[in-house]
Structures are given as C-alpha cells and as structure tokens.
Coordinates of C-alpha atoms in Angstrom, one line a residue:
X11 CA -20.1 -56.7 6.3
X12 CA -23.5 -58.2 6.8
X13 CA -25.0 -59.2 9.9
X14 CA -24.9 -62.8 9.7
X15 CA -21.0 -62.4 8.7
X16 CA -20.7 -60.5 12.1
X17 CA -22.3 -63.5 13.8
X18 CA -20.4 -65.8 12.3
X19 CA -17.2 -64.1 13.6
X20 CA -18.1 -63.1 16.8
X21 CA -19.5 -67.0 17.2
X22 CA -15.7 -67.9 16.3
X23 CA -13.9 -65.2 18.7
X24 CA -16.5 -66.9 21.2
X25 CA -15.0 -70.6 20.5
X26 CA -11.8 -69.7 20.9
X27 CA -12.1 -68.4 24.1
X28 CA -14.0 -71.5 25.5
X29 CA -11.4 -73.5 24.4
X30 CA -9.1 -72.9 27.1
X31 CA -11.8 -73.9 29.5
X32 CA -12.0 -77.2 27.5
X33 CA -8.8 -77.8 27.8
X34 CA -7.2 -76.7 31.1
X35 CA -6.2 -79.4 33.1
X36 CA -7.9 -79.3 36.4
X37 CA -5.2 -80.1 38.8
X38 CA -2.2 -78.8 40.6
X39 CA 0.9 -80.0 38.5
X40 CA 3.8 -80.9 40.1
X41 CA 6.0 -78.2 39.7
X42 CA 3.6 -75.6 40.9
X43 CA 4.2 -76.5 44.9
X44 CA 7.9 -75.1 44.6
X45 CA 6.9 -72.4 42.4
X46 CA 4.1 -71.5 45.0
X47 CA 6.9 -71.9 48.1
X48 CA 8.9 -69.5 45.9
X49 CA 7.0 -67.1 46.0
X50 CA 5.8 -67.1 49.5
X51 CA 9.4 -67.7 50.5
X52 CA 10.4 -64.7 48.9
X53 CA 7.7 -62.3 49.6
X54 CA 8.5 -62.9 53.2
X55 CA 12.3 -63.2 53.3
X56 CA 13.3 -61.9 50.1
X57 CA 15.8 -62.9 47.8
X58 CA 18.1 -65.8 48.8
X59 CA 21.0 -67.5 46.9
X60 CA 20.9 -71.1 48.7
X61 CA 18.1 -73.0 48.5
X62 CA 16.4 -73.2 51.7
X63 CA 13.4 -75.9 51.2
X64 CA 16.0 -79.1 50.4
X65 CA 17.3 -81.8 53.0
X66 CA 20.9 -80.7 51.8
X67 CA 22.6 -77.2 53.6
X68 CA 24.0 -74.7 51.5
X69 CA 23.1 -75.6 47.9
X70 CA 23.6 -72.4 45.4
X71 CA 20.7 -72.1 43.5
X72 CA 18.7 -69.1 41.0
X73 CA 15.1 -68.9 41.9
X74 CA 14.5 -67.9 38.2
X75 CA 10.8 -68.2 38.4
X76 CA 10.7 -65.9 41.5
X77 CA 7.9 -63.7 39.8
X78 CA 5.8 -65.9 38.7
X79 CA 6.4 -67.4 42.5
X80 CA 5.2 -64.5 43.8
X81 CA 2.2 -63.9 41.3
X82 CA 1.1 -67.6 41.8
X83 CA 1.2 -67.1 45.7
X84 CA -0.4 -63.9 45.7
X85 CA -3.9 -65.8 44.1
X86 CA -3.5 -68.9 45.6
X87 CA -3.1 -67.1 49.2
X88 CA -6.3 -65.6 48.7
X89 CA -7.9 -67.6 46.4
X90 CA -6.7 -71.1 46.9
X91 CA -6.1 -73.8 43.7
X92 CA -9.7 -72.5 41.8
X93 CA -8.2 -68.8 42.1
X94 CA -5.1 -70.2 39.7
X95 CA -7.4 -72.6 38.0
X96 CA -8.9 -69.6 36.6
X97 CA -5.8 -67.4 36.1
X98 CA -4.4 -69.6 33.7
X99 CA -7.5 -70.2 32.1
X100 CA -7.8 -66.0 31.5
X101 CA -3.6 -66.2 30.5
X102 CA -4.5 -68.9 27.5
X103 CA -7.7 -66.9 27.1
X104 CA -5.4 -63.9 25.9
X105 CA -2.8 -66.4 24.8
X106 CA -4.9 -67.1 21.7
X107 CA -6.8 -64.4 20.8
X108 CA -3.2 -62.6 20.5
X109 CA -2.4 -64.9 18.2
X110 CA -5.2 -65.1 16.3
X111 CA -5.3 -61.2 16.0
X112 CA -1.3 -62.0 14.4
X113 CA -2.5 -64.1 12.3
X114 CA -5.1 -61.6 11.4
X115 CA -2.1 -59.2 10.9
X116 CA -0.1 -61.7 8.6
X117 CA -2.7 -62.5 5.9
X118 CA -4.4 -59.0 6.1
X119 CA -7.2 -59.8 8.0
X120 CA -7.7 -62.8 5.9
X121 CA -10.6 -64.3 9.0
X122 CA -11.1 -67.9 7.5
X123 CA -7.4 -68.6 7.8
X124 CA -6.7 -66.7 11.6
X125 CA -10.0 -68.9 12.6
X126 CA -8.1 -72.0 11.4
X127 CA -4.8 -71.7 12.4
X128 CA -5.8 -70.7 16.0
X129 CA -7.6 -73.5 16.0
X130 CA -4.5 -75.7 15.4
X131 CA -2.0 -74.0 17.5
X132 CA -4.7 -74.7 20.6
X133 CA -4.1 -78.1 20.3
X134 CA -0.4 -77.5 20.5
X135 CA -1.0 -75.1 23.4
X136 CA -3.4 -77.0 25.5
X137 CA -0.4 -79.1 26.8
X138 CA 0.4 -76.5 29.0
X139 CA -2.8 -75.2 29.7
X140 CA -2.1 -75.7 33.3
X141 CA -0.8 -74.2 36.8
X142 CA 2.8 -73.4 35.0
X143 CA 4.5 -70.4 34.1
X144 CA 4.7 -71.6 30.1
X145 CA 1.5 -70.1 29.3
X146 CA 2.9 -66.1 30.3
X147 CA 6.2 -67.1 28.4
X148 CA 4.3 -68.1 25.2
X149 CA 2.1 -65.0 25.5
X150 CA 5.7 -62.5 25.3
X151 CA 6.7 -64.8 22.9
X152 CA 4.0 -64.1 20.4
X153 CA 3.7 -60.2 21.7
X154 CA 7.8 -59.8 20.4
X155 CA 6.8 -61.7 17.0
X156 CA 3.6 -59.5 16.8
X157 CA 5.8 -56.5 17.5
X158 CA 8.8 -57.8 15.2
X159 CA 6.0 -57.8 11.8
X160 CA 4.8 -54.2 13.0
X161 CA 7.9 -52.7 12.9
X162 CA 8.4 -54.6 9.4
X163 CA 5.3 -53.4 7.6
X164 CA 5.5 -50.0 9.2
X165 CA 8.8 -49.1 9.9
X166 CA 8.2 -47.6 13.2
X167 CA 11.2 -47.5 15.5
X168 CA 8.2 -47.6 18.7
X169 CA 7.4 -51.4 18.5
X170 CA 11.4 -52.1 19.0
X171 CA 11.2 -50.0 21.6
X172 CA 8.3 -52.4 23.5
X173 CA 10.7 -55.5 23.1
X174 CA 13.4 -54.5 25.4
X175 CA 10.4 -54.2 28.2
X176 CA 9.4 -57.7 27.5
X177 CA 13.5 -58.9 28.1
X178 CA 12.7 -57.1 31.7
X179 CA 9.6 -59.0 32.4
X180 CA 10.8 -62.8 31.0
X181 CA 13.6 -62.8 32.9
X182 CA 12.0 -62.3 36.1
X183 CA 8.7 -64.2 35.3
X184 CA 10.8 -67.0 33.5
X185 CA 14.7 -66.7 33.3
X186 CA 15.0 -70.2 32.1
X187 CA 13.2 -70.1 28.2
X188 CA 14.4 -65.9 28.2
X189 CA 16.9 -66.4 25.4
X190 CA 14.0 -67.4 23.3
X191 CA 13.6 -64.0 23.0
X192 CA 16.4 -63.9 20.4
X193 CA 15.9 -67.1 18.4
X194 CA 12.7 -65.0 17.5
X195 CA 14.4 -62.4 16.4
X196 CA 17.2 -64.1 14.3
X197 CA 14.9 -65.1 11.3
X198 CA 14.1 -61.4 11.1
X199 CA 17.7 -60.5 11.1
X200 CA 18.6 -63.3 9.0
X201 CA 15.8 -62.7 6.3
X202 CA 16.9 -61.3 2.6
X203 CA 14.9 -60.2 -0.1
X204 CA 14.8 -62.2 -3.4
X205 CA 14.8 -66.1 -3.1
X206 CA 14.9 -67.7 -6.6
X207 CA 12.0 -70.2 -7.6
X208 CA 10.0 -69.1 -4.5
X209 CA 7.8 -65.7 -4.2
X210 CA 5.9 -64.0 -1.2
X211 CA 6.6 -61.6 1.7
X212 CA 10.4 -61.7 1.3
X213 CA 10.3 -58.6 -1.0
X214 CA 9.4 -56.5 2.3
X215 CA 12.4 -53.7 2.4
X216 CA 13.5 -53.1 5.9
X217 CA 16.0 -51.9 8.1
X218 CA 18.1 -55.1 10.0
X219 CA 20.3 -52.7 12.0
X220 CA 17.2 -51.3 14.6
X221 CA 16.3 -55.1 15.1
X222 CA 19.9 -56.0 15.9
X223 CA 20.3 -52.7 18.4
X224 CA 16.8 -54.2 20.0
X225 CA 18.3 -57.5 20.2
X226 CA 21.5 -55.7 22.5
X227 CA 19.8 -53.8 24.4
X228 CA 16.9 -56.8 25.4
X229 CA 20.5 -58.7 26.2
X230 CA 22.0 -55.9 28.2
X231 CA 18.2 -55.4 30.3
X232 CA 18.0 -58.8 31.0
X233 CA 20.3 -58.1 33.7
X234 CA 17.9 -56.1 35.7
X235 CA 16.6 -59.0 38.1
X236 CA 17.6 -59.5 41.7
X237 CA 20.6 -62.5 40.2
X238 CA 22.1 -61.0 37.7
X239 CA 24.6 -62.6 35.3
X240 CA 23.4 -66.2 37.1
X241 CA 19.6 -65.6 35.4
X242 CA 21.3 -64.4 32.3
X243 CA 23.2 -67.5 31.5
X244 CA 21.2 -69.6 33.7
X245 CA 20.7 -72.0 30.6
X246 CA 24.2 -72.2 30.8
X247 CA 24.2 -73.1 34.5
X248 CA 20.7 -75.4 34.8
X249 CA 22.7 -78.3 32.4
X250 CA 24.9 -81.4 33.3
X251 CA 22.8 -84.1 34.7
X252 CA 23.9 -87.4 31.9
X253 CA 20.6 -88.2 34.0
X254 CA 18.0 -85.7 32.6
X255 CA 16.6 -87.9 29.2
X256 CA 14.8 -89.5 32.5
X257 CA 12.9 -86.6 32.5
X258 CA 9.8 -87.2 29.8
X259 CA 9.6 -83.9 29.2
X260 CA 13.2 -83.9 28.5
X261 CA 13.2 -86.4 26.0
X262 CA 13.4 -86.0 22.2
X263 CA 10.2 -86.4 20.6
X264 CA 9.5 -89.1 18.5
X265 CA 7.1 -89.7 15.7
X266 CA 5.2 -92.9 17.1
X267 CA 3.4 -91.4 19.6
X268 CA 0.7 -88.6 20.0
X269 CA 2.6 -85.5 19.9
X270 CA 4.9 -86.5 17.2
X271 CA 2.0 -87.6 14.8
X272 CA 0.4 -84.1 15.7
X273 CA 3.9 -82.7 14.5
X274 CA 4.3 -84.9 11.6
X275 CA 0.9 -84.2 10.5
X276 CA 1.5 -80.4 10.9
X277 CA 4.6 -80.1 9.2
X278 CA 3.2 -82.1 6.2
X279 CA 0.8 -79.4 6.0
X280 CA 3.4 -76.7 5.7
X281 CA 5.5 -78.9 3.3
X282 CA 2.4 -79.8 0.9
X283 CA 1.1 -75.5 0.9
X284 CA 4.3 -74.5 0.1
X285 CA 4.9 -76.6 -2.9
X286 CA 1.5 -75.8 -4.3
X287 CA 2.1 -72.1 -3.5
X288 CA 5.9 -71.9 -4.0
X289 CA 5.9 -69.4 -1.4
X290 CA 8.7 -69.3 1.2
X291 CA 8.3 -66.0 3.0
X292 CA 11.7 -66.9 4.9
X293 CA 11.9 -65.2 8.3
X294 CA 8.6 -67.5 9.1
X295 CA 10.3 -70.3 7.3
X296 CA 12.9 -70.1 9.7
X297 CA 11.0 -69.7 12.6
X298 CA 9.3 -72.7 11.8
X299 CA 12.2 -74.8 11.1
X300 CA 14.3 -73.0 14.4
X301 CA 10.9 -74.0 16.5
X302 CA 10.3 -77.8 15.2
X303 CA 14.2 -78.3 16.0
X304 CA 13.4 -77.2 19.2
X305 CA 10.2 -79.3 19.4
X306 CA 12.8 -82.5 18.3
X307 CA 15.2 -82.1 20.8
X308 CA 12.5 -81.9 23.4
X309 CA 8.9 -82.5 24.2
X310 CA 8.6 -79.4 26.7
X311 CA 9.3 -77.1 23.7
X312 CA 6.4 -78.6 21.7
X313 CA 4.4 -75.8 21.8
X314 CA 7.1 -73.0 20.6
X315 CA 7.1 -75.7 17.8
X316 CA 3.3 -75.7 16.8
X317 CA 3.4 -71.6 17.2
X318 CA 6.2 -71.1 14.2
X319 CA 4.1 -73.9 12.0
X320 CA 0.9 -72.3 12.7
X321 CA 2.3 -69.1 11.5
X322 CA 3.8 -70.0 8.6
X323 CA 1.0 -71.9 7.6
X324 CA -1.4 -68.6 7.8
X325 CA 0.9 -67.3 5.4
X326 CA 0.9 -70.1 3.4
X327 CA -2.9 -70.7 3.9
X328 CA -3.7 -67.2 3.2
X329 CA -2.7 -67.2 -0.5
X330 CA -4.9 -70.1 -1.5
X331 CA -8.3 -69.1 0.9
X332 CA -8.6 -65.2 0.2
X333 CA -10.9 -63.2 2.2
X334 CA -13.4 -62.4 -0.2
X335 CA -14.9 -66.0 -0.3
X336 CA -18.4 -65.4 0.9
X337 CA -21.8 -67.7 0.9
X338 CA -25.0 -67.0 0.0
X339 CA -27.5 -66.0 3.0
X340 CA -29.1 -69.3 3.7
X341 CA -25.8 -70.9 3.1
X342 CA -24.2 -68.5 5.8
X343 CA -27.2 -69.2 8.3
X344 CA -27.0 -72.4 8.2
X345 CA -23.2 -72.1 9.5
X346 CA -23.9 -69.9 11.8
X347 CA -26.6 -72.1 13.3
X348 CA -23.5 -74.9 13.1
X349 CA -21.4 -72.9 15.1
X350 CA -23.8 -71.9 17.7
X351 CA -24.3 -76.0 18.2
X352 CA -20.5 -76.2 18.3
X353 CA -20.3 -73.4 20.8
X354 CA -23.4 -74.9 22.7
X355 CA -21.4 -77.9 23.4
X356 CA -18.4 -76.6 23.8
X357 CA -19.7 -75.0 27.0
X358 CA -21.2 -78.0 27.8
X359 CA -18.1 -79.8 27.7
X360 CA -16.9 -77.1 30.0
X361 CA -19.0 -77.2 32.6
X362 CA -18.8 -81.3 32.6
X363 CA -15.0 -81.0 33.0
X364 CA -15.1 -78.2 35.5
X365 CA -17.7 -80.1 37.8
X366 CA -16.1 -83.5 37.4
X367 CA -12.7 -82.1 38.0
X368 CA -11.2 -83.5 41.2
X369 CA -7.8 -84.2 42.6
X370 CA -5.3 -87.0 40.9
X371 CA -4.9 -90.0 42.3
X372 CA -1.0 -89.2 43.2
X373 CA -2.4 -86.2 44.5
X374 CA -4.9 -87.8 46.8
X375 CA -2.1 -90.0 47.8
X376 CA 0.2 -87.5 49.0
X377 CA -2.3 -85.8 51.3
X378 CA -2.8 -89.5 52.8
X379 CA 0.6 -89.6 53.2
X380 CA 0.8 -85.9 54.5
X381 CA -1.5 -86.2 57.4
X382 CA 0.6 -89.1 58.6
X383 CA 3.1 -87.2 58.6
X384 CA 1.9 -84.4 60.0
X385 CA 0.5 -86.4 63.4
X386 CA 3.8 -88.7 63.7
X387 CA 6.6 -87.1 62.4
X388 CA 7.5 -84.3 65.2
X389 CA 10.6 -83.0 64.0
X390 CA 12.0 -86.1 62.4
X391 CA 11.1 -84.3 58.8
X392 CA 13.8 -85.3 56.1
X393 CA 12.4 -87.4 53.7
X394 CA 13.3 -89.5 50.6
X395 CA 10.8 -87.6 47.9
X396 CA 9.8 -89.1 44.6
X397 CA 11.1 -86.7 41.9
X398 CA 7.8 -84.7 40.9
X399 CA 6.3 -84.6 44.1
X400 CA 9.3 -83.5 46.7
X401 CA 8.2 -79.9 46.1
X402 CA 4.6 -80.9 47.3
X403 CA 5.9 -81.9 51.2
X404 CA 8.2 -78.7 51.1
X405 CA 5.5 -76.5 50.8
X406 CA 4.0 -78.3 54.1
X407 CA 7.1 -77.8 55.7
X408 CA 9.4 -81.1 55.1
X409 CA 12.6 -81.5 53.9
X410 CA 13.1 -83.4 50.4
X411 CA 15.7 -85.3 49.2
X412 CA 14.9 -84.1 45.5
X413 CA 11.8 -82.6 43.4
X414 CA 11.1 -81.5 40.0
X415 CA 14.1 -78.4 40.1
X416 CA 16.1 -80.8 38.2
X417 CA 19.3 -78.4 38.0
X418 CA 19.2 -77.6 41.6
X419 CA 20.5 -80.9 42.5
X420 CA 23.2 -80.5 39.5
X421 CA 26.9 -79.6 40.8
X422 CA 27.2 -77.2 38.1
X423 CA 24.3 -75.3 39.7
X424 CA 24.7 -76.0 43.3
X425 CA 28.3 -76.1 43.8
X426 CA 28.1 -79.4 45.9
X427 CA 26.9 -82.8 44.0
X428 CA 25.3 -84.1 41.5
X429 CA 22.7 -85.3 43.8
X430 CA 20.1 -85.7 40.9
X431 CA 22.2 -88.2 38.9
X432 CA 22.3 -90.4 42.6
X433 CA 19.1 -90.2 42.8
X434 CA 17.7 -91.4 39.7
X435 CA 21.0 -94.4 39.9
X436 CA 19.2 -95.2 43.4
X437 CA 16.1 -95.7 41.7
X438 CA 17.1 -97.3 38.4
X439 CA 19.2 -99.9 41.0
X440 CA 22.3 -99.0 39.6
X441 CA 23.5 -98.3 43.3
X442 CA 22.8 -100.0 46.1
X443 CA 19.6 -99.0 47.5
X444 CA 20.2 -99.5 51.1
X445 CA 24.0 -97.9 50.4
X446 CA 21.7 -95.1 49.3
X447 CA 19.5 -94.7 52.1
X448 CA 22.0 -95.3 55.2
X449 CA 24.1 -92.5 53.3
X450 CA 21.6 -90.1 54.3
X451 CA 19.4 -91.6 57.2
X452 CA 16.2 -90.5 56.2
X453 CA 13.3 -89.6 58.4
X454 CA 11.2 -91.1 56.0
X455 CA 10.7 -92.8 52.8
X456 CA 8.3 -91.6 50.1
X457 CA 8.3 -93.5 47.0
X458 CA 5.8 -94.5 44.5
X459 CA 8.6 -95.9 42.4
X460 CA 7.5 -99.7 42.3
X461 CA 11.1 -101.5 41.7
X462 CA 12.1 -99.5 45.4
X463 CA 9.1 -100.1 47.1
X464 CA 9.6 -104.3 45.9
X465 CA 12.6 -104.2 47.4
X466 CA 11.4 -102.7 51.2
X467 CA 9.2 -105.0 51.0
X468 CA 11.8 -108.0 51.3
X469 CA 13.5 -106.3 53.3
X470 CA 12.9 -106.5 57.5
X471 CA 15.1 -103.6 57.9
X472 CA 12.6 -101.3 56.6
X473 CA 8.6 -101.0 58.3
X474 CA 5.4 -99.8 55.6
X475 CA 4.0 -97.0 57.5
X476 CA 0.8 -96.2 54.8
X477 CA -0.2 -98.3 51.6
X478 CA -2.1 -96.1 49.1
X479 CA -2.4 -96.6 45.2
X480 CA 0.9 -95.1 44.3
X481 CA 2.8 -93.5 47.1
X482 CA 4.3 -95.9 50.3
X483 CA 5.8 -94.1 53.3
X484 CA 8.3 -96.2 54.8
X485 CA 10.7 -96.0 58.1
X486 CA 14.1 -98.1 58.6
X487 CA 13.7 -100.1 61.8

C-alpha cells in the first residue's frame, strides 16, 4: 500500500473519531439525574426493591440500570458533568470504530465502503450521543453481531462462547433493551442457503445448533443480576401505561419529519442496491428489516434501525465499489489534502461546540427553582414534578410526584397505581386539576406545562412563588 493510501486511511480513522465530539450533546439529559441517584443510592445502601426517591411509600420497582448507575456516579462523583461529557464521548468513540472494523470484516476489508457506511450509521447514532446508557448497549450490540459473522466465516466455537458474557453484562448495565440480544441472533438462526433469483453470502455452510445453545445459555445467565427473574422479563413488567404514546420517544415514527426522511432515504438505498445487485445475503436482510420495524414502532429504537441498514448496505455496497479501485498519485493527494481540510474543521467545529456549550434553558430553570427551594422549603419537600425533570429535584433531595421512569409509576410494575396515566390525565385536563392536587397536598408545584400553569394563574387558591422561562413553582394558599 503506498504512503499516500496510508494517509488517506488513517485521515479517515481520524474523522470518525472526531465525530462523536461533533456530535455529543453538551448537556445533562433528563434521565441521567435518576440514573446518577441510582447509582449513588445503591453504592451506599445496596440493592433495594421499592423505590425510595418518589413522594409515594412502598412502590415495587427493578433498578435495571443499576450498573450503569453506579459507573455514571462513580465519574460524576469525581469528575462532575465534564467527566461524563467525556465518557460518552470515548463510549461512541469505540462505538464506531467497532463498527466500522465490522464492516471492514463484512466486505473483506473492502475500506471505501466501511468509511461510508460508518459515516451513515453516525448520523443515526448521534441521537444518543449523550449522558444515557444507549451508547454501552449499542456497543454489545454490535460486539454479539461482530462475534455472530466470526463464528460464521470460521467456525470457531470461542466467539459463541464471548456472547453469553455479554448477556451478564446487558442485563446489569441495561436490563430493559437485553432481549435484543436475541433478535440479533434470530436472522443467524433463521438464515438458509440457496434463495432463488437472488445470490451473495447465503451460500456460507454453518452450524445453527451452537448459535441456538448460545442463545440458551445467554437466556439462562441473564439471571445473574441482583433481581432476578424481574430484570429478565422486565419488558414484560415495564408495559401498561394506554398513556405512554405521550412519551415522544415512544411514539411511532413517521415519515414527515427528520428522522423518518433519514429512514426513508436509507432504506431506499438498500432497496435500489439490492435490485441492481440482486443480492439478498438473508441473515442481514433480516436484521435490517427486524431493526427498521423496531425503528417504526418507536423513535427510541432509531438507532438499532440505522445499524441493521448500514450493515446490509456494506454488503450490498461492497459488490459494486471493490477494493482495488485506486487513483493516480496527484489524484490521491489531492484527496488527502481534502480530507485534511475536512478534518481541520471538523476539529474546529469541536472546539466551537465544546466552548459554546452551556446549560439548557430548562436546565437553568430548575436550578432557579432549586435554590428556592432549598432556602424556603425546610422539610415541606413533596413536590408536583414535570415528567422529565422529577428525577433532577430527587437527586437534590426532594420528593417527586413522577419523572422520566415511566413504568415505575405503572401498577403492573409497582403494585399500587397507575399513577403515570393520572398524571399525564392531570395535565392533558381530563381530570380536574385542583381534584388532582388536593388528592395529594403537595408541598410544591413544579410545572413548565403551560395549560396548568394558565390555570394557577386564575386561580386565587394557588400563590407564583418563581417565574422563569419555562418552569413556575407554585404553593396553594
């Protein structure tokens, strides 16, 4: 390989691991407060099965993230929101180059194509490019598919032996997205050799039975965690709030908006490489197709989505672009030179985002409303919480009336109410507001939600105690 060749790659490598600096989102997201209280919880009373941080007594809960809670905790103890900031941006860091080094893998080193489709599945990724535990989860995600092809191409029983290991550590880090384990596995199971009209990988001989013993025993680890059964099927158990579409990330996607087009785009892609190819390889047929369902049903599985397209697009891709294309010298220069500009910038970019980055407005909001709080409230500390930022006045020591745990406050999970369902009712004005907050005599009243905060207005019952942009902290007369 010639030396401007090995520039030109290592300029690429070098791209994709800015990228995640590019795109990390500089600010503590909502759900990272009761992840963080999770973790400190647990590290200094162990494992509990009621949730102690809530207004309401008793509620049975999983903390199925309590890993992750205590790896979160253990950086942001010592070094506060910068120290995670950085964590993640290392995680998505690996995240990528272990999937470009797949796709490397799938189309025998085939460098234009890996360089491509890394490329596209960032943009997919970069959603959760943030202080979540997605990022680890997509990382053993792509390590089992990684480890899945290995033992295809090589027939060595050692990679099925990693995979059970990886059941261990996803149902600790994150029980709730652990039976994605298996949906991976099923088009490996399910694939068969000759498909009619179509050509490609599928005439690969191997073994089903090893993947399907690997499948077992992953299940029959996955209870090794301090819950049991409860983070086995906690899927199972986390369901039943008719409320939950409420949720955006809950939603189905749809094609009218940014991460549908992005979808729609992609998939078109796929569709128009494999009629010109007539290639169907089938287990990554079926991964893409079991991973864009997912992506439909819900915008939080958007990214499984764009990693079983980008896959079967490098497959696809990498019988049309073979390796051997080369340019001449000056031609090859002359990239290199527009990849050191891209990388230039990049970096540039970086260091504009990392400088500018500052607190959310919401954010900023709650700390106004925290330091109230904190120099009126004495011990009068239950409060009516919005929805995503509950968790944020638990960690500081207050007692919510809901946050972002949507299936804690689900009787299925908690044993008591469906508290979650009231809540978003209270808010949408299907019940009685004041019904609603004489029901449970609240402290305090933190809303941003506009419609509830009209109607305290009106109302000479209820006193505005702070007025920011988006959160008001109200007490009843």
């Amino acid at each position: 390989m010639s030396r401007e060749k090995k520039i030109f790659r290592l300029l690429i490598v070098t791209a994709i691991c800015i990228l995640p600096v590019v795109f990390m989102k500089y600010n503590m997201d909502t759900d990272t407060w009761f992840i963080l209280n999770l973790g400190r919880y647990t590290l200094h009373n162990g494992f509990v099965s009621t949730d102690p941080f809530t207004m309401y007594e008793g509620l049975s809960y999983v903390f199925q993230q309590w890993l992750t809670g205590i790896y979160f905790w253990l950086i942001y103890s010592s070094f506060g929101e910068w120290g995670l900031y950085i964590a993640i941006v290392f995680e998505s860091i690996l995240l990528l180059l272990l999937f470009y080094k797949l796709c490397m893998y799938l189309t025998d080193n085939n460098f234009l194509v890996s360089a491509i489709c890394t490329f596209g599945y960032s943009i997919f990724a970069s959603v959760y490019m943030c202080t979540r535990p997605e990022i680890l989860s997509y990382i053993t995600a792509i390590s089992v598919i990684f480890l899945l092809e290995k033992y295809v191409r090589t027939g060595r029983y050692t990679y099925l032996c990693i995979i059970p290991l990886l059941s261990i550590l996803e149902i600790n880090l994150h029980a709730g997205v652990w039976w994605l384990l298996f949906l991976f596995m099923l088009p490996f199971i399910c694939s068969f050799n000759k498909i009619s009209t179509f050509k490609g990988m599928d005439n690969i001989q191997f073994k089903k039975l090893p993947i399907i013993l690997t499948a077992l025993i992953s299940f029959a680890v996955g209870f090794i965690n301090p819950y049991g059964y409860k983070s086995v099927f906690y899927l199972l158990l986390s369901g039943g709030a008719k409320n939950k579409t409420r949720i955006s990330e809950l939603q189905p996607m749809v094609f009218t908006d940014s991460y549908g087009v992005i979808c729609f785009i992609t998939v078109f892609i796929v569709v128009a490489f494999m009629i010109c190819t007539k290639i169907l390889s089938l287990r990554y047929f079926l991964l893409a197709g079991g991973t864009l369902i997912m992506g439909m049903m819900a915008y939080r599985n958007f990214v499984y989505a764009g990693m079983g397209l980008a896959l079967y697009m490098a497959v696809l891709m990498s019988h049309i672009f073979k390796p051997t294309i080369s340019f001449p010298k000056r031609q090859q220069v002359i990239i290199n030179l527009t990849m050191l500009i891209y990388c230039i910038l990049e970096i540039l970019l970086s260091v504009f985002f990392v400088k500018n980055a500052d607190s959310q407005q919401e954010l900023k909001d709650a700390y106004i409303v925290l330091e109230y709080l904190d120099a009126n409230s004495g011990e009068n500390r239950n409060l009516c919480t919005d929805f995503n930022y509950g968790a944020f006045f638990e960690f500081y020591g207050y007692k919510s009336s809901i946050d972002a745990r949507m299936e804690l406050y689900t009787k299925r999970m908690n044993k008591k109410a469906d508290y979650f369902d009231e809540f978003m009712d209270f808010t949408a004005g299907e019940i009685y507001y004041d019904d609603y907050l004489r029901k449970y005599d609240f402290d305090y009243i933190v809303l941003k939600t506009d419609f509830i905060n009209g109607l305290l207005e009106h109302d000479n019952r209820y006193e505005r105690l702070v007025d920011t942009d988006t959160y008001d902290l109200w007490i009843r007369r």
